[in-house]
Amino acid sequence: MDFDELLRGISEVNTAIANGPIVPTVTPEEIRRHLDSLYDFSNPLALEAVVADVERMLQSWQVQVTHPRYMGLYNPSVTPASVVGDTLTAVYNPQLAAWRTSPAANEIERHTLAWLAAKFGLPAETIANFTSGGTEANLSAVIAALTRAFPAYPEQGLRSLPGSPVIYLTRQAHYGLNRTARVAGLGGEAVATVETDSDLKMDVSDLARKVAADRGKGKIPFMVVGNAGTTGAGVIDPLHDLARYCRAENLWFHVDAAYGGAAILSPRLRMHLQGIEAADSITCDAHKWFSVPMGAGMFFCRHPKVVRQAFGAEVTFMPGKTAGIATDPYTTSLQWSRRFTGLKLFLSLAHHGLPGYARMIEHQASMGELLRELLRRYGWRIVNTTPLPVVCFTRDALDTSMFLPKLYRQQIAWMSEVRLGDMAPCLRANISSFRTTQSDVQWVVAKLSELV
């Protein structure tokens, strides 16, 4: 592999994206006509020509989420080291289901996850896996929590439960958790919504009231989900208070830190995650604020015996157990066939080191603070409170349905619309690129105000 050529190619793509449009102007029919005219797969085509055509399509016909002025959902610019990691993974194509098949790859993932688990303050025996994303990690947490609360659940299923189990979260939690409850067989009605305070953080007093009321009705509360960076507003729930309450009530405490978990690497931001070290399980996505390519979720659980009980398997067609290895990955995960997902994070951590990652994360947080400051100066109103670089804002008589198309047409930036609580829809910007500069933020805010 020509390493220098690969890095040059990555740099050229990044430069082309930064200098080009953010938002495509294309219809489904246009793309389908193009594909139908060239690709009926009846005859072989030159690979170089096909790759060039696909690259043109990707450059022209998608929202460029790695653009410095993409300020939308949690889709980051990606580090060159992580791109190299994905490339190596594809070339060698290791299968990580069993340790014996891919010893080096499995140990690289174990090493990376153990290092990060220690940063979260979890114990050495914590079990962790890379996942396809936050939804798989959250589903793993629900299954593990059910297993600890109802030991017969893995073998006998929900019919063995003595009552209706309940999960508690706020309306700010990711909707994927509601879907997770359905997939786990609990049903959407098993999810109880807890009220929030004026900053959209979970109200622990309301949680206590709802748990007590449900127990009085014969239901079985078993799990509380705290947020560490909600999708809509970047809210961090009172994790310390939630951990203390869950301990007292013997409830599984899960922290969905899919986005905000990366703040644990920042000396300036990690204090906002106080309490995460007491979690029973944590979800964190490397493909968000760790700036590596999709998909790279992570699931951490402080109860290895529970995870093995929940996901354990004994089959004859897999390699036998290896001395010194407590478990093979396929016995502690929803996945069986396992891609070498962790290499892109390992290489990126190794290349940047902890100080480099802290600088990247804190730079984005600083750009979020600058964005808030400039928006206020230009007469906008900030409507969320978070130390993370998620900025929700509005002004009187703003119609987001009219404003956002103008923003896109002029290629100023990509932002989204969000509705927080009972408020009217507002604009949402997230500094998701470590390449976003002070000049980018200043230019965007000036242009935003010209559109009003």
PDB file of C-alpha atoms in Angstrom, residues 28-244:
ATOM      1  CA  PRO A  28     -34.186  11.066  -7.337  1.00  0.00           C
ATOM      2  CA  GLU A  29     -35.045  10.804 -11.036  1.00  0.00           C
ATOM      3  CA  GLU A  30     -31.751  12.414 -12.051  1.00  0.00           C
ATOM      4  CA  ILE A  31     -29.690   9.914 -10.068  1.00  0.00           C
ATOM      5  CA  ARG A  32     -31.786   6.959 -11.228  1.00  0.00           C
ATOM      6  CA  ARG A  33     -31.486   7.948 -14.869  1.00  0.00           C
ATOM      7  CA  HIS A  34     -27.721   8.145 -14.490  1.00  0.00           C
ATOM      8  CA  LEU A  35     -27.495   4.711 -12.837  1.00  0.00           C
ATOM      9  CA  ASP A  36     -29.897   3.093 -15.299  1.00  0.00           C
ATOM     10  CA  SER A  37     -27.955   4.447 -18.273  1.00  0.00           C
ATOM     11  CA  LEU A  38     -24.563   3.125 -17.150  1.00  0.00           C
ATOM     12  CA  TYR A  39     -25.041   0.171 -14.835  1.00  0.00           C
ATOM     13  CA  ASP A  40     -27.171  -2.755 -15.936  1.00  0.00           C
ATOM     14  CA  PHE A  41     -24.336  -5.087 -14.790  1.00  0.00           C
ATOM     15  CA  SER A  42     -24.559  -7.115 -17.980  1.00  0.00           C
ATOM     16  CA  ASN A  43     -20.918  -6.472 -18.919  1.00  0.00           C
ATOM     17  CA  PRO A  44     -17.752  -5.704 -16.947  1.00  0.00           C
ATOM     18  CA  LEU A  45     -16.564  -2.105 -16.764  1.00  0.00           C
ATOM     19  CA  ALA A  46     -13.134  -0.666 -16.089  1.00  0.00           C
ATOM     20  CA  LEU A  47     -12.781  -0.266 -12.322  1.00  0.00           C
ATOM     21  CA  GLU A  48     -10.957   3.052 -12.615  1.00  0.00           C
ATOM     22  CA  ALA A  49     -13.811   4.561 -14.637  1.00  0.00           C
ATOM     23  CA  VAL A  50     -16.487   3.271 -12.260  1.00  0.00           C
ATOM     24  CA  VAL A  51     -14.623   4.570  -9.208  1.00  0.00           C
ATOM     25  CA  ALA A  52     -14.220   7.975 -10.844  1.00  0.00           C
ATOM     26  CA  ASP A  53     -17.924   8.090 -11.634  1.00  0.00           C
ATOM     27  CA  VAL A  54     -18.934   7.083  -8.104  1.00  0.00           C
ATOM     28  CA  GLU A  55     -16.627   9.728  -6.669  1.00  0.00           C
ATOM     29  CA  ARG A  56     -18.247  12.363  -8.895  1.00  0.00           C
ATOM     30  CA  MET A  57     -21.668  11.259  -7.632  1.00  0.00           C
ATOM     31  CA  LEU A  58     -20.536  11.465  -4.010  1.00  0.00           C
ATOM     32  CA  GLN A  59     -18.999  14.906  -4.541  1.00  0.00           C
ATOM     33  CA  SER A  60     -22.088  16.249  -6.307  1.00  0.00           C
ATOM     34  CA  TRP A  61     -25.082  14.370  -4.909  1.00  0.00           C
ATOM     35  CA  GLN A  62     -24.885  14.301  -1.136  1.00  0.00           C
ATOM     36  CA  VAL A  63     -24.808  16.683   1.801  1.00  0.00           C
ATOM     37  CA  GLN A  64     -21.105  17.079   2.518  1.00  0.00           C
ATOM     38  CA  VAL A  65     -21.053  16.237   6.210  1.00  0.00           C
ATOM     39  CA  THR A  66     -17.266  16.661   6.434  1.00  0.00           C
ATOM     40  CA  HIS A  67     -17.490  20.279   5.196  1.00  0.00           C
ATOM     41  CA  PRO A  68     -16.266  22.843   7.784  1.00  0.00           C
ATOM     42  CA  ARG A  69     -19.647  24.602   7.529  1.00  0.00           C
ATOM     43  CA  TYR A  70     -21.721  21.464   7.986  1.00  0.00           C
ATOM     44  CA  MET A  71     -23.318  22.212  11.349  1.00  0.00           C
ATOM     45  CA  GLY A  72     -26.021  19.586  11.350  1.00  0.00           C
ATOM     46  CA  LEU A  73     -26.387  16.234  13.050  1.00  0.00           C
ATOM     47  CA  TYR A  74     -23.528  14.354  14.669  1.00  0.00           C
ATOM     48  CA  ASN A  75     -21.715  13.475  11.432  1.00  0.00           C
ATOM     49  CA  PRO A  76     -18.082  14.523  11.804  1.00  0.00           C
ATOM     50  CA  SER A  77     -15.109  15.301   9.668  1.00  0.00           C
ATOM     51  CA  VAL A  78     -12.886  12.234   9.918  1.00  0.00           C
ATOM     52  CA  THR A  79      -9.220  11.977  10.800  1.00  0.00           C
ATOM     53  CA  PRO A  80      -6.867  10.696   8.073  1.00  0.00           C
ATOM     54  CA  ALA A  81      -5.642   7.985  10.459  1.00  0.00           C
ATOM     55  CA  SER A  82      -9.175   6.618  10.798  1.00  0.00           C
ATOM     56  CA  VAL A  83      -9.589   6.502   7.004  1.00  0.00           C
ATOM     57  CA  VAL A  84      -6.376   4.484   6.806  1.00  0.00           C
ATOM     58  CA  GLY A  85      -7.838   2.190   9.465  1.00  0.00           C
ATOM     59  CA  ASP A  86     -10.982   1.541   7.444  1.00  0.00           C
ATOM     60  CA  THR A  87      -8.845   0.882   4.359  1.00  0.00           C
ATOM     61  CA  LEU A  88      -6.630  -1.662   6.147  1.00  0.00           C
ATOM     62  CA  THR A  89      -9.690  -3.347   7.596  1.00  0.00           C
ATOM     63  CA  ALA A  90     -11.207  -3.763   4.141  1.00  0.00           C
ATOM     64  CA  VAL A  91      -7.951  -5.082   2.645  1.00  0.00           C
ATOM     65  CA  TYR A  92      -7.277  -7.736   5.311  1.00  0.00           C
ATOM     66  CA  ASN A  93     -10.964  -8.392   6.101  1.00  0.00           C
ATOM     67  CA  PRO A  94     -10.465 -10.019   9.516  1.00  0.00           C
ATOM     68  CA  GLN A  95     -13.393 -11.811  11.177  1.00  0.00           C
ATOM     69  CA  LEU A  96     -13.443 -10.949  14.877  1.00  0.00           C
ATOM     70  CA  ALA A  97     -16.143 -13.359  16.073  1.00  0.00           C
ATOM     71  CA  ALA A  98     -13.548 -15.657  17.672  1.00  0.00           C
ATOM     72  CA  TRP A  99     -10.221 -14.655  19.201  1.00  0.00           C
ATOM     73  CA  ARG A 100      -8.316 -17.507  17.572  1.00  0.00           C
ATOM     74  CA  THR A 101      -9.286 -16.368  14.050  1.00  0.00           C
ATOM     75  CA  SER A 102      -8.054 -12.787  14.509  1.00  0.00           C
ATOM     76  CA  PRO A 103      -5.778 -12.526  17.540  1.00  0.00           C
ATOM     77  CA  ALA A 104      -4.141  -9.194  16.640  1.00  0.00           C
ATOM     78  CA  ALA A 105      -7.385  -7.473  15.685  1.00  0.00           C
ATOM     79  CA  ASN A 106      -9.199  -8.704  18.796  1.00  0.00           C
ATOM     80  CA  GLU A 107      -6.399  -7.591  21.085  1.00  0.00           C
ATOM     81  CA  ILE A 108      -6.239  -4.151  19.420  1.00  0.00           C
ATOM     82  CA  GLU A 109      -9.967  -3.703  20.058  1.00  0.00           C
ATOM     83  CA  ARG A 110      -9.700  -5.018  23.626  1.00  0.00           C
ATOM     84  CA  HIS A 111      -6.807  -2.637  24.341  1.00  0.00           C
ATOM     85  CA  THR A 112      -8.649   0.374  22.894  1.00  0.00           C
ATOM     86  CA  LEU A 113     -11.912  -0.324  24.719  1.00  0.00           C
ATOM     87  CA  ALA A 114     -10.165  -1.042  28.029  1.00  0.00           C
ATOM     88  CA  TRP A 115      -8.320   2.285  27.801  1.00  0.00           C
ATOM     89  CA  LEU A 116     -11.543   4.168  27.162  1.00  0.00           C
ATOM     90  CA  ALA A 117     -13.429   2.260  29.875  1.00  0.00           C
ATOM     91  CA  ALA A 118     -10.765   3.396  32.339  1.00  0.00           C
ATOM     92  CA  LYS A 119     -11.241   6.992  31.204  1.00  0.00           C
ATOM     93  CA  PHE A 120     -14.947   6.646  32.000  1.00  0.00           C
ATOM     94  CA  GLY A 121     -13.956   5.394  35.462  1.00  0.00           C
ATOM     95  CA  LEU A 122     -15.342   1.896  34.945  1.00  0.00           C
ATOM     96  CA  PRO A 123     -13.723  -1.100  36.702  1.00  0.00           C
ATOM     97  CA  ALA A 124     -11.033  -3.258  35.099  1.00  0.00           C
ATOM     98  CA  GLU A 125     -13.431  -6.193  34.634  1.00  0.00           C
ATOM     99  CA  THR A 126     -15.741  -4.091  32.429  1.00  0.00           C
ATOM    100  CA  ILE A 127     -16.735  -5.884  29.258  1.00  0.00           C
ATOM    101  CA  ALA A 128     -16.950  -3.835  26.066  1.00  0.00           C
ATOM    102  CA  ASN A 129     -17.598  -4.306  22.372  1.00  0.00           C
ATOM    103  CA  PHE A 130     -17.626  -2.234  19.238  1.00  0.00           C
ATOM    104  CA  THR A 131     -21.107  -2.090  17.719  1.00  0.00           C
ATOM    105  CA  SER A 132     -22.694  -0.942  14.494  1.00  0.00           C
ATOM    106  CA  GLY A 133     -23.854   2.204  16.290  1.00  0.00           C
ATOM    107  CA  GLY A 134     -25.695   3.621  19.263  1.00  0.00           C
ATOM    108  CA  THR A 135     -28.899   1.718  18.603  1.00  0.00           C
ATOM    109  CA  GLU A 136     -27.169  -1.665  18.864  1.00  0.00           C
ATOM    110  CA  ALA A 137     -25.320  -0.513  21.977  1.00  0.00           C
ATOM    111  CA  ASN A 138     -28.558   0.701  23.592  1.00  0.00           C
ATOM    112  CA  LEU A 139     -30.303  -2.556  22.689  1.00  0.00           C
ATOM    113  CA  SER A 140     -27.421  -4.475  24.273  1.00  0.00           C
ATOM    114  CA  ALA A 141     -27.903  -2.422  27.431  1.00  0.00           C
ATOM    115  CA  VAL A 142     -31.641  -3.157  27.567  1.00  0.00           C
ATOM    116  CA  ILE A 143     -31.030  -6.896  27.125  1.00  0.00           C
ATOM    117  CA  ALA A 144     -28.325  -6.885  29.809  1.00  0.00           C
ATOM    118  CA  ALA A 145     -30.546  -4.927  32.193  1.00  0.00           C
ATOM    119  CA  LEU A 146     -33.437  -7.345  31.636  1.00  0.00           C
ATOM    120  CA  THR A 147     -31.087 -10.276  32.261  1.00  0.00           C
ATOM    121  CA  ARG A 148     -29.890  -8.915  35.588  1.00  0.00           C
ATOM    122  CA  ALA A 149     -33.425  -8.005  36.734  1.00  0.00           C
ATOM    123  CA  PHE A 150     -34.984 -11.254  35.465  1.00  0.00           C
ATOM    124  CA  PRO A 151     -32.376 -14.063  35.290  1.00  0.00           C
ATOM    125  CA  ALA A 152     -34.803 -16.379  33.472  1.00  0.00           C
ATOM    126  CA  TYR A 153     -35.269 -13.865  30.651  1.00  0.00           C
ATOM    127  CA  PRO A 154     -32.473 -15.133  28.327  1.00  0.00           C
ATOM    128  CA  GLU A 155     -33.954 -18.641  28.164  1.00  0.00           C
ATOM    129  CA  GLN A 156     -37.657 -18.191  28.923  1.00  0.00           C
ATOM    130  CA  GLY A 157     -38.224 -14.731  27.476  1.00  0.00           C
ATOM    131  CA  LEU A 158     -40.779 -12.165  28.554  1.00  0.00           C
ATOM    132  CA  ARG A 159     -43.339 -14.835  29.479  1.00  0.00           C
ATOM    133  CA  SER A 160     -41.209 -15.616  32.538  1.00  0.00           C
ATOM    134  CA  LEU A 161     -41.524 -12.088  33.923  1.00  0.00           C
ATOM    135  CA  PRO A 162     -43.790 -11.657  36.970  1.00  0.00           C
ATOM    136  CA  GLY A 163     -45.036  -8.247  35.804  1.00  0.00           C
ATOM    137  CA  SER A 164     -44.647  -5.458  33.256  1.00  0.00           C
ATOM    138  CA  PRO A 165     -41.069  -4.083  33.150  1.00  0.00           C
ATOM    139  CA  VAL A 166     -40.552  -0.317  32.747  1.00  0.00           C
ATOM    140  CA  ILE A 167     -37.717   1.833  31.351  1.00  0.00           C
ATOM    141  CA  TYR A 168     -37.487   5.518  32.335  1.00  0.00           C
ATOM    142  CA  LEU A 169     -36.163   8.319  30.123  1.00  0.00           C
ATOM    143  CA  THR A 170     -37.040  11.864  29.038  1.00  0.00           C
ATOM    144  CA  ARG A 171     -38.526  13.177  25.802  1.00  0.00           C
ATOM    145  CA  GLN A 172     -35.038  14.430  24.957  1.00  0.00           C
ATOM    146  CA  ALA A 173     -33.694  10.869  24.767  1.00  0.00           C
ATOM    147  CA  HIS A 174     -33.035   9.427  21.329  1.00  0.00           C
ATOM    148  CA  TYR A 175     -36.185   7.902  19.831  1.00  0.00           C
ATOM    149  CA  GLY A 176     -34.137   4.823  18.981  1.00  0.00           C
ATOM    150  CA  LEU A 177     -34.570   3.807  22.624  1.00  0.00           C
ATOM    151  CA  ASN A 178     -38.333   3.551  22.106  1.00  0.00           C
ATOM    152  CA  ARG A 179     -37.692   1.359  19.099  1.00  0.00           C
ATOM    153  CA  THR A 180     -35.240  -0.673  21.156  1.00  0.00           C
ATOM    154  CA  ALA A 181     -38.002  -1.412  23.670  1.00  0.00           C
ATOM    155  CA  ARG A 182     -40.164  -2.720  20.838  1.00  0.00           C
ATOM    156  CA  VAL A 183     -37.378  -4.853  19.360  1.00  0.00           C
ATOM    157  CA  ALA A 184     -36.626  -6.340  22.794  1.00  0.00           C
ATOM    158  CA  GLY A 185     -40.266  -7.430  22.994  1.00  0.00           C
ATOM    159  CA  LEU A 186     -41.215  -4.991  25.744  1.00  0.00           C
ATOM    160  CA  GLY A 187     -43.352  -2.765  23.555  1.00  0.00           C
ATOM    161  CA  GLY A 188     -43.466   1.006  23.416  1.00  0.00           C
ATOM    162  CA  GLU A 189     -45.733   1.155  26.468  1.00  0.00           C
ATOM    163  CA  ALA A 190     -42.843  -0.101  28.600  1.00  0.00           C
ATOM    164  CA  VAL A 191     -41.130   3.281  28.165  1.00  0.00           C
ATOM    165  CA  ALA A 192     -42.142   5.848  30.798  1.00  0.00           C
ATOM    166  CA  THR A 193     -41.428   9.509  30.130  1.00  0.00           C
ATOM    167  CA  VAL A 194     -39.910  11.520  32.971  1.00  0.00           C
ATOM    168  CA  GLU A 195     -40.379  15.292  33.149  1.00  0.00           C
ATOM    169  CA  THR A 196     -37.482  17.690  32.653  1.00  0.00           C
ATOM    170  CA  ASP A 197     -36.427  20.948  34.303  1.00  0.00           C
ATOM    171  CA  SER A 198     -36.096  24.315  32.570  1.00  0.00           C
ATOM    172  CA  ASP A 199     -32.789  23.193  31.015  1.00  0.00           C
ATOM    173  CA  LEU A 200     -34.400  19.987  29.660  1.00  0.00           C
ATOM    174  CA  LYS A 201     -32.520  17.809  32.157  1.00  0.00           C
ATOM    175  CA  MET A 202     -34.212  14.822  33.764  1.00  0.00           C
ATOM    176  CA  ASP A 203     -36.107  15.764  36.930  1.00  0.00           C
ATOM    177  CA  VAL A 204     -34.953  13.197  39.505  1.00  0.00           C
ATOM    178  CA  SER A 205     -37.888  13.990  41.794  1.00  0.00           C
ATOM    179  CA  ASP A 206     -40.364  13.231  39.020  1.00  0.00           C
ATOM    180  CA  LEU A 207     -38.444  10.020  38.264  1.00  0.00           C
ATOM    181  CA  ALA A 208     -38.835   8.948  41.898  1.00  0.00           C
ATOM    182  CA  ARG A 209     -42.559   9.723  41.837  1.00  0.00           C
ATOM    183  CA  LYS A 210     -43.117   7.747  38.654  1.00  0.00           C
ATOM    184  CA  VAL A 211     -41.119   4.729  39.857  1.00  0.00           C
ATOM    185  CA  ALA A 212     -43.049   4.651  43.130  1.00  0.00           C
ATOM    186  CA  ALA A 213     -46.396   4.997  41.328  1.00  0.00           C
ATOM    187  CA  ASP A 214     -45.549   2.191  38.874  1.00  0.00           C
ATOM    188  CA  ARG A 215     -44.500  -0.118  41.678  1.00  0.00           C
ATOM    189  CA  GLY A 216     -47.784   0.630  43.376  1.00  0.00           C
ATOM    190  CA  LYS A 217     -49.577  -0.524  40.189  1.00  0.00           C
ATOM    191  CA  GLY A 218     -47.678  -3.824  40.189  1.00  0.00           C
ATOM    192  CA  LYS A 219     -45.279  -2.850  37.398  1.00  0.00           C
ATOM    193  CA  ILE A 220     -41.553  -3.615  37.656  1.00  0.00           C
ATOM    194  CA  PRO A 221     -39.212  -0.645  37.078  1.00  0.00           C
ATOM    195  CA  PHE A 222     -35.806  -1.989  36.036  1.00  0.00           C
ATOM    196  CA  MET A 223     -33.867   0.609  34.025  1.00  0.00           C
ATOM    197  CA  VAL A 224     -33.186   4.368  33.880  1.00  0.00           C
ATOM    198  CA  VAL A 225     -31.538   6.002  30.856  1.00  0.00           C
ATOM    199  CA  GLY A 226     -29.583   9.195  31.453  1.00  0.00           C
ATOM    200  CA  ASN A 227     -28.345  11.312  28.564  1.00  0.00           C
ATOM    201  CA  ALA A 228     -24.857  12.687  28.076  1.00  0.00           C
ATOM    202  CA  GLY A 229     -25.497  14.909  25.064  1.00  0.00           C
ATOM    203  CA  THR A 230     -29.003  14.609  23.648  1.00  0.00           C
ATOM    204  CA  THR A 231     -29.509  14.716  19.896  1.00  0.00           C
ATOM    205  CA  GLY A 232     -31.734  17.773  19.956  1.00  0.00           C
ATOM    206  CA  ALA A 233     -30.060  20.120  22.407  1.00  0.00           C
ATOM    207  CA  GLY A 234     -26.879  18.461  23.699  1.00  0.00           C
ATOM    208  CA  VAL A 235     -28.381  18.116  27.170  1.00  0.00           C
ATOM    209  CA  ILE A 236     -26.476  16.272  29.902  1.00  0.00           C
ATOM    210  CA  ASP A 237     -28.763  14.855  32.571  1.00  0.00           C
ATOM    211  CA  PRO A 238     -27.753  15.024  36.278  1.00  0.00           C
ATOM    212  CA  LEU A 239     -25.764  11.802  36.044  1.00  0.00           C
ATOM    213  CA  HIS A 240     -24.420  11.861  39.592  1.00  0.00           C
ATOM    214  CA  ASP A 241     -27.893  12.248  41.110  1.00  0.00           C
ATOM    215  CA  LEU A 242     -29.335   9.621  38.807  1.00  0.00           C
ATOM    216  CA  ALA A 243     -26.586   7.163  39.704  1.00  0.00           C
ATOM    217  CA  ARG A 244     -27.211   7.664  43.409  1.00  0.00           C
TER     218      ARG A 244
END
